[in-house]
XYZ file of C-alpha atoms in Angstrom:
201
model
C 13.839 17.238 -4.513
C 16.978 16.974 -6.745
C 18.446 13.759 -5.727
C 21.791 14.711 -7.373
C 22.317 17.158 -4.661
C 22.836 14.418 -2.124
C 26.165 12.468 -1.818
C 26.190 9.598 -1.946
C 22.821 9.482 -3.821
C 22.134 5.837 -2.572
C 21.464 4.585 -6.027
C 19.290 3.391 -7.606
C 16.495 5.744 -7.139
C 17.804 7.367 -4.103
C 17.422 4.351 -1.500
C 15.440 1.151 -1.303
C 11.806 0.444 -1.677
C 9.639 1.708 -0.204
C 11.689 4.323 1.681
C 13.413 6.594 -0.973
C 15.521 9.399 0.224
C 12.959 12.013 -1.115
C 10.292 10.484 1.307
C 12.568 10.969 4.224
C 13.589 14.424 3.184
C 9.868 15.371 2.839
C 9.122 13.964 6.278
C 11.982 16.193 7.861
C 10.881 19.155 5.842
C 7.482 19.092 7.249
C 9.021 19.234 10.739
C 11.104 22.224 9.793
C 8.021 24.228 8.311
C 5.944 23.377 11.108
C 8.649 24.364 13.729
C 8.947 27.647 11.891
C 5.336 28.510 11.401
C 3.243 27.051 14.341
C 3.407 26.716 17.989
C 5.359 23.472 17.493
C 6.233 22.732 21.186
C 2.529 22.635 22.023
C 1.569 20.086 19.431
C 1.205 16.429 20.306
C 3.845 14.066 19.047
C 1.448 11.897 17.185
C 0.326 15.015 15.208
C 3.944 16.117 14.423
C 4.879 12.730 13.155
C 1.488 12.149 11.560
C 1.773 15.223 9.607
C 5.296 14.361 8.411
C 4.250 10.942 7.417
C 0.923 12.165 5.733
C 3.022 14.327 3.160
C 4.427 11.204 1.669
C 1.964 8.375 2.768
C 2.603 5.570 5.129
C 0.469 2.826 4.048
C 3.422 0.468 3.972
C 4.259 1.135 7.554
C 0.648 1.028 8.843
C 0.247 -2.312 6.940
C 3.167 -3.805 8.668
C 2.061 -2.534 12.039
C -1.592 -3.084 11.806
C -1.380 -6.511 10.309
C 2.007 -7.390 11.824
C 3.466 -7.759 15.325
C 2.094 -4.437 16.583
C -1.563 -4.629 15.713
C -4.288 -1.897 16.527
C -3.986 -2.479 20.298
C -0.382 -1.394 20.301
C -1.024 1.490 17.878
C -3.829 2.925 19.926
C -1.859 2.515 23.032
C 1.032 4.549 21.412
C -1.623 7.125 20.382
C -3.081 7.406 23.863
C 0.384 7.774 25.375
C 1.536 10.298 22.662
C 4.561 8.021 22.166
C 6.415 7.828 18.889
C 9.145 5.625 20.444
C 8.451 2.939 18.171
C 6.906 2.412 14.550
C 3.287 1.912 16.065
C 3.390 5.375 17.136
C 4.153 6.715 13.730
C 1.572 4.590 12.204
C -1.200 5.769 14.740
C 0.048 9.352 14.303
C -0.400 9.046 10.307
C -3.711 7.216 10.842
C -5.000 9.982 13.275
C -4.035 12.723 10.942
C -5.557 11.034 7.945
C -8.807 10.352 9.923
C -8.898 14.117 10.994
C -8.331 15.131 7.254
C -11.175 12.935 6.011
C -13.549 13.881 8.752
C -13.077 17.700 8.005
C -13.685 16.974 4.276
C -16.785 14.988 5.137
C -17.871 18.096 7.198
C -17.475 20.417 4.280
C -13.987 21.622 4.931
C -10.747 21.234 2.757
C -9.192 18.729 5.145
C -6.015 18.970 7.208
C -5.036 22.229 5.446
C -7.840 24.041 7.536
C -6.009 23.073 10.647
C -2.596 23.850 9.475
C -3.945 27.263 8.170
C -5.184 28.065 11.529
C -2.103 27.019 13.265
C -0.051 29.265 10.889
C -2.310 32.134 11.052
C -2.511 31.923 14.945
C 0.984 31.050 15.993
C 0.186 30.846 19.710
C -2.616 28.445 19.090
C -2.559 24.698 20.140
C -4.203 21.818 18.452
C -7.256 21.878 20.769
C -7.902 25.498 19.594
C -7.348 24.641 16.016
C -9.638 21.795 15.981
C -12.257 23.771 17.876
C -12.224 26.564 15.258
C -11.039 24.900 12.148
C -12.536 21.400 11.920
C -15.882 22.704 10.460
C -17.754 21.182 13.264
C -16.325 17.642 12.775
C -15.113 17.779 16.337
C -15.777 19.970 19.194
C -12.144 19.847 20.441
C -9.076 17.755 20.746
C -10.793 15.426 23.324
C -13.703 14.996 21.142
C -11.335 13.914 18.142
C -9.359 11.661 20.376
C -12.517 9.930 21.640
C -13.840 9.475 17.998
C -10.478 8.070 16.904
C -10.194 5.630 19.744
C -13.724 4.411 18.907
C -13.493 4.336 15.120
C -9.765 4.115 14.306
C -9.513 0.351 14.014
C -12.335 0.237 11.490
C -10.972 3.311 9.496
C -7.367 1.752 9.260
C -8.856 -1.550 8.434
C -10.483 -0.021 5.296
C -7.252 1.293 3.949
C -6.242 -0.164 0.566
C -2.930 -1.863 1.332
C -2.902 -3.765 -2.067
C -2.382 -1.016 -4.611
C 0.574 1.090 -5.314
C -0.686 4.153 -3.758
C 0.973 5.085 -0.633
C -1.852 7.013 1.244
C -0.246 10.450 0.671
C -2.321 13.501 0.958
C -3.712 14.418 -2.550
C -3.270 10.836 -3.981
C -5.776 8.279 -4.880
C -6.637 6.551 -1.731
C -6.994 9.730 0.426
C -8.323 12.460 -2.050
C -9.320 10.598 -5.083
C -6.231 12.038 -7.069
C -3.785 10.143 -9.217
C -2.034 7.198 -7.667
C 1.132 8.312 -5.969
C 3.613 5.463 -5.541
C 6.798 5.436 -3.488
C 8.936 6.481 -6.656
C 6.634 9.423 -7.870
C 5.286 11.187 -4.758
C 7.909 13.699 -5.152
C 9.314 14.111 -8.473
C 12.933 14.994 -9.217
C 13.018 18.801 -10.073
C 16.292 18.614 -11.682
C 18.582 21.604 -11.211
C 16.106 24.313 -11.067
C 16.745 24.955 -7.411
C 20.388 24.615 -7.243
C 22.393 26.134 -4.352
C 23.090 29.371 -6.168
C 19.493 29.855 -6.910
C 18.587 29.326 -3.231
C 20.997 31.933 -2.199
C 19.881 34.616 -4.453
């Protein structure tokens, strides 16, 4: 993301910690890609927003909701209602997608990419079908996943590392054992390599 392409650039660093512009843009780009390549309308709201949060990490949001005024009860209520009307719904969605990702990896798969690849290759499929065929046996179907998350989600979120600089993004230290991805370096500025004239060629 070349922040120089955005006017005004919201300096310094394209916004204010922890939500820099590149994180917001990344979130919305996930929606755009999913809407183009999957049966988007069939997907639960928690999955749509959870995927968009997972790309840049949402530990800061989850920490505020889990430990703050919302708490797990409000988060799981939003998940059960498939509501993203408030921050707790976004935190629940992110946590659910992260739980799905780590459960698939534990079952021998690659993680959430197995689900998104299936959805892309089968553009009429819904999340229930994707979990049935692409979770490597971690869950029998969507209902099985929901039951597991309802049962184990509070302890799962409670084990998040909220004290380090990593945001909980896919590929980062906390989720996948990669390098720590902070709010400022999840997406590095690409400079002018993808200027408008290059995109249009």
